[in-house]
Tab-separated table of C-alpha atoms and ligand atoms in Angstrom:
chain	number	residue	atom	x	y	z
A	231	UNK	CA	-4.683	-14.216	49.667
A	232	UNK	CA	-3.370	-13.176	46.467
A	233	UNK	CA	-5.576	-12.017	43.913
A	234	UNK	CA	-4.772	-14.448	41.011
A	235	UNK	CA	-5.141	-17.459	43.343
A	236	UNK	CA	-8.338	-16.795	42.824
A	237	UNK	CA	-7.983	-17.367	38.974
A	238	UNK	CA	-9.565	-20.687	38.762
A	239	UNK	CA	-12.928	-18.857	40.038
A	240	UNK	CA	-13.497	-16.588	37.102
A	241	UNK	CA	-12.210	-18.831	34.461
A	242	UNK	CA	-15.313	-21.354	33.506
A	243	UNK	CA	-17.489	-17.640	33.116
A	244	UNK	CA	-14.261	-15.992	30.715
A	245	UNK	CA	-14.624	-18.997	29.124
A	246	UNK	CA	-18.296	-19.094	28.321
A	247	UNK	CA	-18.065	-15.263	27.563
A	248	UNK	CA	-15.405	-15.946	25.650
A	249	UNK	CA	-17.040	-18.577	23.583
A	250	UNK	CA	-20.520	-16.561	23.414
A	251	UNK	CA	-18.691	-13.594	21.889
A	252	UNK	CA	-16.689	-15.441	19.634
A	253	UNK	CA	-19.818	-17.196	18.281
A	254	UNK	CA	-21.612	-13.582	17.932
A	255	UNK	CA	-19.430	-10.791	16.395
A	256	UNK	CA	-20.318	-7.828	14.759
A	257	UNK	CA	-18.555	-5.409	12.870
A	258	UNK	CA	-16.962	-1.941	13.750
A	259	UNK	CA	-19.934	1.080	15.102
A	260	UNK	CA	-22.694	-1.652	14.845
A	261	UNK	CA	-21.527	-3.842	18.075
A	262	UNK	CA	-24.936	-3.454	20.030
A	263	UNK	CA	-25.481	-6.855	21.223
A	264	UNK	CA	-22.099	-7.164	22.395
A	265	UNK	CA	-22.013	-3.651	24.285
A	266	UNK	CA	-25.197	-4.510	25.971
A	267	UNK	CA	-23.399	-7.629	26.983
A	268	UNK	CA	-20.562	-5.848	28.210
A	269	UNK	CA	-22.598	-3.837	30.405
A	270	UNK	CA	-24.783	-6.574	31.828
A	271	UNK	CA	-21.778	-7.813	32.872
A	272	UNK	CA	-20.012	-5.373	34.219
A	273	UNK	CA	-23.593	-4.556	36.338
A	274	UNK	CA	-23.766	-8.488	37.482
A	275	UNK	CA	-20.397	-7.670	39.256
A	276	UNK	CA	-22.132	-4.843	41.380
A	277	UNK	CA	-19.378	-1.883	40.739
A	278	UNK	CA	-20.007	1.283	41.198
A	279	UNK	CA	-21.707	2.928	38.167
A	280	UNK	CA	-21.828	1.537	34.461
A	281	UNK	CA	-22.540	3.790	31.440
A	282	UNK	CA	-24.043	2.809	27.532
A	283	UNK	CA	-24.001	4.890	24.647
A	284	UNK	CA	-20.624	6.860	26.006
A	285	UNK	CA	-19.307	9.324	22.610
A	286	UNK	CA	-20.377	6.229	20.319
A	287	UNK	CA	-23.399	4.818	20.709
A	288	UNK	CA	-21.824	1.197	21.656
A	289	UNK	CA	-19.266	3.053	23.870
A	290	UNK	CA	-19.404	1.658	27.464
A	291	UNK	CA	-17.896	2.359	30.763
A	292	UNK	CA	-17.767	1.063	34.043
A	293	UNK	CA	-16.179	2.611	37.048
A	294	UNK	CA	-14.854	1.067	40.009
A	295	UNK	CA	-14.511	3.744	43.059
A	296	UNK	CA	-12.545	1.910	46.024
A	297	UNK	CA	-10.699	4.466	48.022
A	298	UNK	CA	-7.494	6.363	47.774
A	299	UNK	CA	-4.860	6.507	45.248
A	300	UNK	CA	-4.403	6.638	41.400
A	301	UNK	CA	-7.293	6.486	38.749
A	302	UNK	CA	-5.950	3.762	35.969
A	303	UNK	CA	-8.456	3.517	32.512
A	304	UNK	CA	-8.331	0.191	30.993
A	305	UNK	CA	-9.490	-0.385	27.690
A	306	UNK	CA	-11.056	-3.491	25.330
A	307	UNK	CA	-11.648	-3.252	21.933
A	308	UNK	CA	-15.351	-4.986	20.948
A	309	UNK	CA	-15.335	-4.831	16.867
A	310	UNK	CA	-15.377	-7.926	14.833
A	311	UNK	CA	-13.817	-8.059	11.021
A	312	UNK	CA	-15.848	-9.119	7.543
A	313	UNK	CA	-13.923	-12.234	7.760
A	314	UNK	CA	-16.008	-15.802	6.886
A	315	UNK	CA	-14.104	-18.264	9.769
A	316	UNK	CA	-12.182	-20.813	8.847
A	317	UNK	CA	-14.262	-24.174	10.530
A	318	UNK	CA	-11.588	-24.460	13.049
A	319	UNK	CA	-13.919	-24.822	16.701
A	320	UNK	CA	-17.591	-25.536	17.925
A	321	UNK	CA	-17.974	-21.852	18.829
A	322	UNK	CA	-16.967	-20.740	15.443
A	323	UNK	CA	-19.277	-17.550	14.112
A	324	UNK	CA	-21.969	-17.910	11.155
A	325	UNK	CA	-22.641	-14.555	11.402
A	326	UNK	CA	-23.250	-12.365	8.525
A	327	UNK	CA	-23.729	-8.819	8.063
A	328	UNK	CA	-24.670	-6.087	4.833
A	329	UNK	CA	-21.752	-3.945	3.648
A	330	UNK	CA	-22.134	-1.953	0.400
A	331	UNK	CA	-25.093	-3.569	-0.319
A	332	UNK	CA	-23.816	-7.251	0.217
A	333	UNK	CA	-24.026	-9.888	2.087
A	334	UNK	CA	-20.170	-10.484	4.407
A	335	UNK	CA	-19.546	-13.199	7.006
A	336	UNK	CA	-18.378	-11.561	10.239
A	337	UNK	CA	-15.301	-12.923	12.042
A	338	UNK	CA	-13.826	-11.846	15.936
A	339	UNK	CA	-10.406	-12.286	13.651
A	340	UNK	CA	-8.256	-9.991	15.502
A	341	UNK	CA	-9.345	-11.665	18.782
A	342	UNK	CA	-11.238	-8.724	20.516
A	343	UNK	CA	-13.351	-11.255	21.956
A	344	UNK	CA	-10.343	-12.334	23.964
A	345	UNK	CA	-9.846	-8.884	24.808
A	346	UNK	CA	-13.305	-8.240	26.112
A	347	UNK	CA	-13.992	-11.838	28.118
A	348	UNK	CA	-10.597	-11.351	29.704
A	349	UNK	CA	-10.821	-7.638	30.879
A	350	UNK	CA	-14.751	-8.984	32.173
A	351	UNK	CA	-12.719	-11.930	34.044
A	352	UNK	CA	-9.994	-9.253	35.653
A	353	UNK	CA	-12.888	-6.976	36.747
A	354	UNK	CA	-14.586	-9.782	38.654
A	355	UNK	CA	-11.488	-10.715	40.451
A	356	UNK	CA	-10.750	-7.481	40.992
A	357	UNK	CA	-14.034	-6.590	42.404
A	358	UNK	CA	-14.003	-9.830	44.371
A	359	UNK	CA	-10.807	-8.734	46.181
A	360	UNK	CA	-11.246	-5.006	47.042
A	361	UNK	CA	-9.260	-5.242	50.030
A	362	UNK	CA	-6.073	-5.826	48.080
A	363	UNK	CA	-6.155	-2.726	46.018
A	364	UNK	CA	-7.081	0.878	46.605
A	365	UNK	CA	-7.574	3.968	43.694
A	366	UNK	CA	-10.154	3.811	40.922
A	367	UNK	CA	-10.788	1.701	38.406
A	368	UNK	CA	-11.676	2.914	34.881
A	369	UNK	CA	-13.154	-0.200	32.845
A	370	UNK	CA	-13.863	0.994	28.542
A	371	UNK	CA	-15.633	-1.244	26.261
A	372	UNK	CA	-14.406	0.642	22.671
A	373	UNK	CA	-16.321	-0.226	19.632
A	374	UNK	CA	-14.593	0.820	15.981
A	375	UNK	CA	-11.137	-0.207	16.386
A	376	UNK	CA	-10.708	-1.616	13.116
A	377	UNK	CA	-11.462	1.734	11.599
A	378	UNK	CA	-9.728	3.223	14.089
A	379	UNK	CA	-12.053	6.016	14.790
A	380	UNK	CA	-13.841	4.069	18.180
A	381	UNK	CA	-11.040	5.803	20.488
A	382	UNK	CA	-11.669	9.298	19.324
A	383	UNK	CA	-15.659	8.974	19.206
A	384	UNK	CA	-15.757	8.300	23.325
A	385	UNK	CA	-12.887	10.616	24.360
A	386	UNK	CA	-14.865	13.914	25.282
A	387	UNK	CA	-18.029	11.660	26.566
A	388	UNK	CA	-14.954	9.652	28.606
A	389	UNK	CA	-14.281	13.089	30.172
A	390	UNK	CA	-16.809	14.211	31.232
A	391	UNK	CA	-17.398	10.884	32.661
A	392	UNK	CA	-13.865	11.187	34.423
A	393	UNK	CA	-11.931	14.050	34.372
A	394	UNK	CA	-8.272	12.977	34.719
A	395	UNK	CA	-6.691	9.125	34.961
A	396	UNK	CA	-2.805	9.074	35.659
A	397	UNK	CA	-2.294	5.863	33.382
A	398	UNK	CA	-4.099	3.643	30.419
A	399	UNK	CA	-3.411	0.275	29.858
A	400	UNK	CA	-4.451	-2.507	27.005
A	401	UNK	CA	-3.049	-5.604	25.714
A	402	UNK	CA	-3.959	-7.254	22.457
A	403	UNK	CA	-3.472	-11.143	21.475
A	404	UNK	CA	-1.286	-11.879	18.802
A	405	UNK	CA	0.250	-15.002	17.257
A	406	UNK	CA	2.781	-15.431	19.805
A	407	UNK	CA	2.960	-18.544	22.062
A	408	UNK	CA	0.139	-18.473	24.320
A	409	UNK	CA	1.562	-18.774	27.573
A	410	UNK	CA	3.995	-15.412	26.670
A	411	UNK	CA	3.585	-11.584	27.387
A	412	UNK	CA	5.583	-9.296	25.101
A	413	UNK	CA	6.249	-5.652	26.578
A	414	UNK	CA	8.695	-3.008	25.565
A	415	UNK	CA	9.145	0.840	25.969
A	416	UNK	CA	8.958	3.244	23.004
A	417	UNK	CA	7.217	3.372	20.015
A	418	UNK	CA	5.706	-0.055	19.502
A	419	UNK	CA	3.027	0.185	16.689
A	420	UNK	CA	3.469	2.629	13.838
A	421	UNK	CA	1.082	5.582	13.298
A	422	UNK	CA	-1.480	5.327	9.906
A	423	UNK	CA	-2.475	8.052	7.824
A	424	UNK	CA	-5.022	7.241	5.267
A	425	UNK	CA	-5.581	9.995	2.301
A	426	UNK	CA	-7.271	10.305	-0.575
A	427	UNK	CA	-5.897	12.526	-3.084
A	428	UNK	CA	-8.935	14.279	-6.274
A	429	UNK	CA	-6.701	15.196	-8.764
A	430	UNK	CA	-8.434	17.805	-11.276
A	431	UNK	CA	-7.936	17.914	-14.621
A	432	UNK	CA	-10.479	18.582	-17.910
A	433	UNK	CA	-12.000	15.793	-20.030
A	434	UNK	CA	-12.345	15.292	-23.146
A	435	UNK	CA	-12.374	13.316	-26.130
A	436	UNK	CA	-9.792	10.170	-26.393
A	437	UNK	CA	-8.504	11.733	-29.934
A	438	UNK	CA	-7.779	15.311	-28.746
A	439	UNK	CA	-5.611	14.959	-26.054
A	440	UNK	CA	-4.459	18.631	-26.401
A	441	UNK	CA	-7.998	19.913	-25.720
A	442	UNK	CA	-7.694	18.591	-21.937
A	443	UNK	CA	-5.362	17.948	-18.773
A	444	UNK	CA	-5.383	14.217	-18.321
A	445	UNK	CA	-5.770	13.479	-14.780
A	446	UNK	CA	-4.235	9.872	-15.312
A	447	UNK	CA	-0.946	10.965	-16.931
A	448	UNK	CA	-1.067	13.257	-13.812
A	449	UNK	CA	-1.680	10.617	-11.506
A	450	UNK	CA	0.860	8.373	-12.767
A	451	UNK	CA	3.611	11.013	-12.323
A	452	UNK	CA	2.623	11.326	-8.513
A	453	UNK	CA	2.732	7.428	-8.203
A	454	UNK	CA	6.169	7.471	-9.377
A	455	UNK	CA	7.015	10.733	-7.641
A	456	UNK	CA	5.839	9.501	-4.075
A	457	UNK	CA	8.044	6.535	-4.429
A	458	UNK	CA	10.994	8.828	-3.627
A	459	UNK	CA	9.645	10.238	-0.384
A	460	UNK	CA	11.044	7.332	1.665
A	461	UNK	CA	14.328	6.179	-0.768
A	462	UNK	CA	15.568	10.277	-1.109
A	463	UNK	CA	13.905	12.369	2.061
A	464	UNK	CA	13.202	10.233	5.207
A	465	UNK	CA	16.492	9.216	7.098
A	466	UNK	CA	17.713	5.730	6.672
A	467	UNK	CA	17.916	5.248	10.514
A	468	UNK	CA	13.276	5.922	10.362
A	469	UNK	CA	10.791	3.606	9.028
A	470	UNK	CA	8.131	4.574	6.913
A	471	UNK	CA	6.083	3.056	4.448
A	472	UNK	CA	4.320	5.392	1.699
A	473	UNK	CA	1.699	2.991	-0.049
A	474	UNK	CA	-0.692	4.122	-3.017
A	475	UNK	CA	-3.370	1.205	-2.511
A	476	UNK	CA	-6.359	2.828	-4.764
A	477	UNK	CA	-5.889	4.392	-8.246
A	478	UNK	CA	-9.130	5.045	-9.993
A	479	UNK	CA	-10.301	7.042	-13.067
A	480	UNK	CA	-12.144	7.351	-16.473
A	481	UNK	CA	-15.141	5.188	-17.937
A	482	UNK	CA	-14.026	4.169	-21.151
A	483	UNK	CA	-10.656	3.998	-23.425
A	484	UNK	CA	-11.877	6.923	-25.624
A	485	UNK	CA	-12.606	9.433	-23.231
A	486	UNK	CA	-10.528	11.269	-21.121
A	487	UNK	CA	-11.284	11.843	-17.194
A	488	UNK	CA	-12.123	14.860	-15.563
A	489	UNK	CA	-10.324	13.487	-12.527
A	490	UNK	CA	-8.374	10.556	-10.958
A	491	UNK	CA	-8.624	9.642	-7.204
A	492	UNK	CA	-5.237	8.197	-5.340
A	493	UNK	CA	-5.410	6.045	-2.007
A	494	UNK	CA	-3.148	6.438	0.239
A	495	UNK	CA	-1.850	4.578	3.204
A	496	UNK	CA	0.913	5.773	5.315
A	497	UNK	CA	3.020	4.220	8.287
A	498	UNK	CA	5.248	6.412	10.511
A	499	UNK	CA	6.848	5.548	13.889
A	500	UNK	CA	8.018	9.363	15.155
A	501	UNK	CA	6.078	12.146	14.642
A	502	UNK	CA	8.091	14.722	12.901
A	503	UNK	CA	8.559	12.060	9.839
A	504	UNK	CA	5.560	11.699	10.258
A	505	UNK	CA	4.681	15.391	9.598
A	506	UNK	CA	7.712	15.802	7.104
A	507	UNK	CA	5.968	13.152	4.503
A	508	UNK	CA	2.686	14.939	4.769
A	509	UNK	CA	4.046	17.465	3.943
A	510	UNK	CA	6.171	15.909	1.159
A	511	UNK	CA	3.108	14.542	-0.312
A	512	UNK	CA	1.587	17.980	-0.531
A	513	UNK	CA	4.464	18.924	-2.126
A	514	UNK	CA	4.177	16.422	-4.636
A	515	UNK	CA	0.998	16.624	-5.510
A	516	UNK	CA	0.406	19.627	-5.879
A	517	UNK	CA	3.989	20.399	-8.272
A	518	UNK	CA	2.487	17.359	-10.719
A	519	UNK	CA	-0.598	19.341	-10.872
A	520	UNK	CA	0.893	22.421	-11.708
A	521	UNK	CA	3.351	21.212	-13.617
A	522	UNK	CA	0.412	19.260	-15.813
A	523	UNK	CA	-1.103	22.756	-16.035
A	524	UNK	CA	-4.076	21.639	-14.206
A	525	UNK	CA	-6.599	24.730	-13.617
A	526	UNK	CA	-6.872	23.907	-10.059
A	527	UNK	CA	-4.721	22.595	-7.177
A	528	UNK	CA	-5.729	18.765	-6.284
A	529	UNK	CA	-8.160	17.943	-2.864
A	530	UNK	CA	-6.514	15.944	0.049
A	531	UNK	CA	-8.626	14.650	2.226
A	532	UNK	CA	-7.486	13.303	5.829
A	533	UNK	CA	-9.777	10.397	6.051
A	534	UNK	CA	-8.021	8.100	8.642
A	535	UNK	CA	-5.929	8.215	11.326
A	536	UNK	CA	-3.912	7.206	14.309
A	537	UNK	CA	-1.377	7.794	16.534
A	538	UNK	CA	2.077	5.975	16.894
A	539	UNK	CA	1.824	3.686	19.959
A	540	UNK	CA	4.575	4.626	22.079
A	541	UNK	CA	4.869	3.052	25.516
A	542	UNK	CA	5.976	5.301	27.955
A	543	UNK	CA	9.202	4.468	29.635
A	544	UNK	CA	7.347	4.876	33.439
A	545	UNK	CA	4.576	2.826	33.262
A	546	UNK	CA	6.609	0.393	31.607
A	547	UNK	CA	9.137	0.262	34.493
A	548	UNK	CA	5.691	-0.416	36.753
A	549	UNK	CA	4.973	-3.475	34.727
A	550	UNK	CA	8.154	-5.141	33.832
A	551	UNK	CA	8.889	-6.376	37.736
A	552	UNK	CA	5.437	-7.326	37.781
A	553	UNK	CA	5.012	-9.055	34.849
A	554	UNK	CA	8.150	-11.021	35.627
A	555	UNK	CA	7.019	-11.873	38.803
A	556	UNK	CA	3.922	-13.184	37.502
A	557	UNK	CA	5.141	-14.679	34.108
A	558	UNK	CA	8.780	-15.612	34.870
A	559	UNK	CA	10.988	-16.370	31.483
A	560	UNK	CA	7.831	-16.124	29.324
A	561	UNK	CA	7.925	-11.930	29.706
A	562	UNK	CA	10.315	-11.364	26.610
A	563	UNK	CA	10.463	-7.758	24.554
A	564	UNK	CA	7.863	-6.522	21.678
A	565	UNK	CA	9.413	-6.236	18.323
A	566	UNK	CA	8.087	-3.015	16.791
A	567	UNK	CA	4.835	-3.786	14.644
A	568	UNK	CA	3.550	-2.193	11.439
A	569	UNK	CA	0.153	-2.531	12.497
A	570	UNK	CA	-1.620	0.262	14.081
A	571	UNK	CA	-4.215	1.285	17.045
A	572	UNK	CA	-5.629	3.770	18.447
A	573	UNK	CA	-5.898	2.903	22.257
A	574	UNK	CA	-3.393	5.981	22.622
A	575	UNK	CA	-6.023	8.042	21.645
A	576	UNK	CA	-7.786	7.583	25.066
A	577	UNK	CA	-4.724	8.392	27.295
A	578	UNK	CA	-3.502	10.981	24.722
A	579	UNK	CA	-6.915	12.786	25.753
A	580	UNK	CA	-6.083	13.137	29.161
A	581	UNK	CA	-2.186	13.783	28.441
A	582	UNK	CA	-1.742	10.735	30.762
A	583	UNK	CA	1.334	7.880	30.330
A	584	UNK	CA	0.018	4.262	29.066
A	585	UNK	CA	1.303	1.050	27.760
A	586	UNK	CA	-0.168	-1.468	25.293
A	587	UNK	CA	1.155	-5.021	26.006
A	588	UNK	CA	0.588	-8.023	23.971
A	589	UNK	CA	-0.618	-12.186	24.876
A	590	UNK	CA	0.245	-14.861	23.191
A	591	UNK	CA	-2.633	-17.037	21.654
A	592	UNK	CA	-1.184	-20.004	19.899
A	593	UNK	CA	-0.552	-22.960	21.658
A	594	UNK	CA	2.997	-22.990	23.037
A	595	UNK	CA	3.660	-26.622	21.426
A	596	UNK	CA	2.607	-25.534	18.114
A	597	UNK	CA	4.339	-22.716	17.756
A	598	UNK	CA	7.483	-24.364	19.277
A	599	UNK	CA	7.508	-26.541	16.180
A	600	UNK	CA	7.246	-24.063	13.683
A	601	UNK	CA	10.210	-22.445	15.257
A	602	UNK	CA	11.868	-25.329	14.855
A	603	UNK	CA	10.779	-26.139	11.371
A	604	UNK	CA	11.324	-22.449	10.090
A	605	UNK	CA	7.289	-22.261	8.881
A	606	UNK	CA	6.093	-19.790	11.829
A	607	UNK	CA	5.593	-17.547	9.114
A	608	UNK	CA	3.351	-19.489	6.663
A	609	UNK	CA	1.906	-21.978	9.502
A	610	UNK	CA	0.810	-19.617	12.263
A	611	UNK	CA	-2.239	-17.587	11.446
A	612	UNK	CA	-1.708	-13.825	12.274
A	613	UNK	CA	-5.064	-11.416	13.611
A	614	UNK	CA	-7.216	-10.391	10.748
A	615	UNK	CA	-6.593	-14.511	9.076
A	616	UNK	CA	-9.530	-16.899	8.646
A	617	UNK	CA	-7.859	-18.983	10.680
A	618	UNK	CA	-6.832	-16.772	13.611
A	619	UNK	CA	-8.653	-18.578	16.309
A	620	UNK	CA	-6.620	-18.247	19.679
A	621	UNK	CA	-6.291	-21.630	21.825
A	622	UNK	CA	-8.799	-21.321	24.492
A	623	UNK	CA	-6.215	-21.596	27.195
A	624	UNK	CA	-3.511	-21.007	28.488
A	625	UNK	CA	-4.806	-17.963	26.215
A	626	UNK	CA	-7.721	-16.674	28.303
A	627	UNK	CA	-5.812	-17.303	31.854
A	628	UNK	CA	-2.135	-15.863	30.293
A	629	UNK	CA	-4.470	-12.345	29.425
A	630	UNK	CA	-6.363	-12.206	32.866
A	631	UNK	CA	-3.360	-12.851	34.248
A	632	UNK	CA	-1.627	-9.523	32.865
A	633	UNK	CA	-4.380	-7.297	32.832
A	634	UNK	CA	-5.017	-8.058	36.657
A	635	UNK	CA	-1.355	-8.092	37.126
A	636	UNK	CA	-1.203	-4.201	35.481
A	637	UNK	CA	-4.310	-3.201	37.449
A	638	UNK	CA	-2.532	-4.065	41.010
A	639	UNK	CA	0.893	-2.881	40.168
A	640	UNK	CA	-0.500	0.393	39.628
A	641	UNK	CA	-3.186	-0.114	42.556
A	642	UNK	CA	-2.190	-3.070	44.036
A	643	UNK	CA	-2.492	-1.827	48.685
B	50	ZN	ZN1	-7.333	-5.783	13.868
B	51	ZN	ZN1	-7.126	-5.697	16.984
C-alpha cells in the first residue's frame, strides 16, 4: 500500500490540531503550550525518543530511528504574530499577550499552525507505515521564526542531539492556490540584515549650533548617502534593498542631541553583495561622521539576521519527480521572494543540502477569480494579514501530502 492512501486516516486529527493551534497561538520564544503540544504528540505516535527544551527552551525534537540509509531533519516553525484576527472562522484566536508593557492580540498569521498540524499528520503516517521507508527521521518543532533567531538558538543543542543529517527540508503556506506546490532551485528567499547605527555627536543648546556636532544633520547625510549603495555600487543584474525604517533623536526643538539612532533593514540574495553593502554602509557611516567632525566613530550593531534561502540544485532534483508524481500540473516554479527565513540555519549547521518548498492555502476557486479579475493583489490576503486564514482543505491534505512525499523520496525502501 502506498503511504498517502492512507491520507484520509490522519486527516480528521490534522484537522483538530490544526484548529486547536490556530485557536491558541503565542508569540515568538514564549510558545510553551504549543511545544508541549508538539511533544505530546509526537510521544502519542510511539517514535523513538522525543526531546523539550532543545537550545531554546520551546525547542523540540523527535527522532524516528528505522534502519538503514540517510538521516533527513525536517523542520516546523511554532511562533504566532501580534496580529488581532480578522473574524473570518469558528476557530479564530482571542488570544492576547503583553509586549512593551501592552496589551496585543496574537494571530497564527503566517500559518505556522499549518506548518506544525501538517508535519504532526506526516509523522503519523509515516510512523504508521515503517515498512515503506528505511533511514532516520529527524522531526524539529522551532519556536522564534518571526525574529528569526529560533533556528540559531537549537543548532548546537540539535547536534549534539544528532551529529550529522545529509538533507533538511520545510515548506511554508503562502497565498497561492491551495491545491499547488511551488519549488525551484537557487536562491529563493532573500537574506535580512537588521542594524542599528548610534551616531555620536555633542549637544548643546538650539542657538549655538557651532558649540556642538549635530547628530541629526549627520544622520540625514547618511540617509541620503545610503540611497546610492544600490542605484551607484550593486550590479544592475543583483537585487538588494537598503531600507532606513527607524530615525530617532533629540527631545525638544531647542536643544541639540548628543546622538541619533538609524534602523536599518537590508535584503540581499548572494552573499558577496551581501558582504559588499555591509561594508558600503560602514563606509558611509563612518565618512559622514568624520566628515561632520564627530569626536568619535559611530556604533553598528548587528542585531538581526539571516541567511539567503538557496535551494540546493540536488535535493531539488529528488523532489521535482516526486512532487510531480504526486501533484501532477499543480507543481509549478517559486518566484524569488523578498521575505526571509531562517530554516537554512539548521542545515547550514551541519553543512548539509536542503530545500524549502511552499503550499498553497487559498481556495483554488477564489484565487482563480482574482486571476481573472486582475485583484489577486488587493483581494488575496498574504502571511502576516489579519485576514490570512488558509482554507482548511485542500490546504492541510496539499501540505501532508508534500512533506510525506519529501520524506519518502529521500527514504522512501
Ligand atoms: Zn512570517
Ligand atoms: Zn512564516
Amino acid at each position: 500500500m502506498r503511504v498517502l492512501d492512507d491520507l484520509a486516516s490522519v486527516r480528521p486529527f490534522t484537522e483538530e490540531l490544526y484548529k486547536h493551534l490556530h485557536a491558541h497561538p503565542e508569540l515568538s520564544d514564549r510558545e510553551h503550550e504549543t511545544a508541549k503540544r508538539m511533544a505530546a504528540e509526537l510521544r502519542a505516535t510511539g517514535i523513538d525518543e522525543v526531546h523539550e527544551g532543545v537550545g531554546a527552551s520551546t525547542g523540540v525534537v523527535g527522532i524516528v530511528r528505522n534502519g538503514d540509509g540517510p538521516t533527513i531533519l525536517v523542520r516546523a516553525d511554532m511562533d504566532g504574530l501580534p496580529v488581532v484576527e480578522d473574524d473570518v472562522v469558528e476557530y479564530r484566536s482571542t488570544q492576547t499577550a503583553e509586549v512593551d508593557g501592552g496589551i496585543v492580540g496574537v494571530m497564527h498569521a503566517c500559518g505556522h499552525d499549518v506548518h506544525m498540524a501538517t508535519l504532526q499528520g506526516s509523522v503519523r503516517l509515516l510512523v504508521q507505515h515503517r515498512d515503506a521507508w528505511s533511514g532516520t527521521l529527524v522531526v524539529v518543532f522551532q519556536p522564534a521564526e518571526e525574529t528569526v533567531a529560533g533556528a540559531r538558538a537549537m543548532t548546537d543543542a540539535l547536534r549534539a542531539l544528532v551529529p550529522s543529517i545529509d538533507a533538511a527540508l520545510g515548506q511554508h503556506v503562502a497565498p497561492y492556490p491551495a491545491s499547488q506546490v511551488r519549488l525551484s532551485a537557487g536562491p529563493i528567499m532573500a537574506a535580512v540584515d537588521e542594524l542599528i547605527v548610534t551616531v555620536h555627536g555633542r549637544g548643546g543648546h538650539g542657538s549655538q549650533p557651532e558649540t556642538t556636532i549635530d547628530p541629526v544633520v549627520i544622520a540625514a547625510s547618511i540617509v541620503l548617502r545610503l540611497q546610492t549603495i544600490v542605484s551607484r555600487e550593486v550590479p544592475s543584474s543583483q537585487q538588494a534593498v537598503v531600507t532606513v525604517g527607524t530615525i530617532h533623536a533629540g527631545t525638544k526643538s531647542n536643544i541639540i542631541a548628543e546622538t541619533a539612532r538609524l534602523g536599518l533593514s537590508i535584503r540581499t540574495y548572494d552573499e558577496t553583495v551581501r558582504a559588499q553593502i555591509h561594508a558600503a554602509i560602514e563606509r558611509i557611516v563612518q565618512a559622514e561622521c568624520q566628515a561632520a567632525g564627530a569626536t568619535q566613530p559611530a556604533t553598528i550593531e548587528h542585531t538581526l539576521w539571516a541567511p539567503v534561502t538557496d535551494n540546493d540544485p540536488g535535493v531539488v532534483g529528488t523532489l521535482q519527480p516526486a512532487f510531480d508524481a504526486e501533484f501532477g500540473g499543480d507543481v509549478v516554479p517559486m518566484e524569488r521572494l523578498s521575505g526571509s527565513e531562517d530554516f537554512s540555519e539548521l542545515a547550514a549547521a551541519y553543512g548539509a543540502p536542503y530545500c524549502f518548498w511552499f503550499t498553497g492555502g487559498i481556495d483554488d476557486a477564489r484565487h482563480a477569480a482574482a486571476v481573472e479579475a486582475g485583484t489577486v493583489l488587493t483581494d488575496i490576503p498574504t502571511n502576516h494579514s489579519p485576514a490570512f486564514v488558509p482554507v482548511l482543505q485542500p490546504t492541510l491534505d496539499t501540505a501532508v501530502r508534500a512533506m510525506t512525499t519529501a520524506v519518502l523520496a529521500h527514504l522512501g525502501r
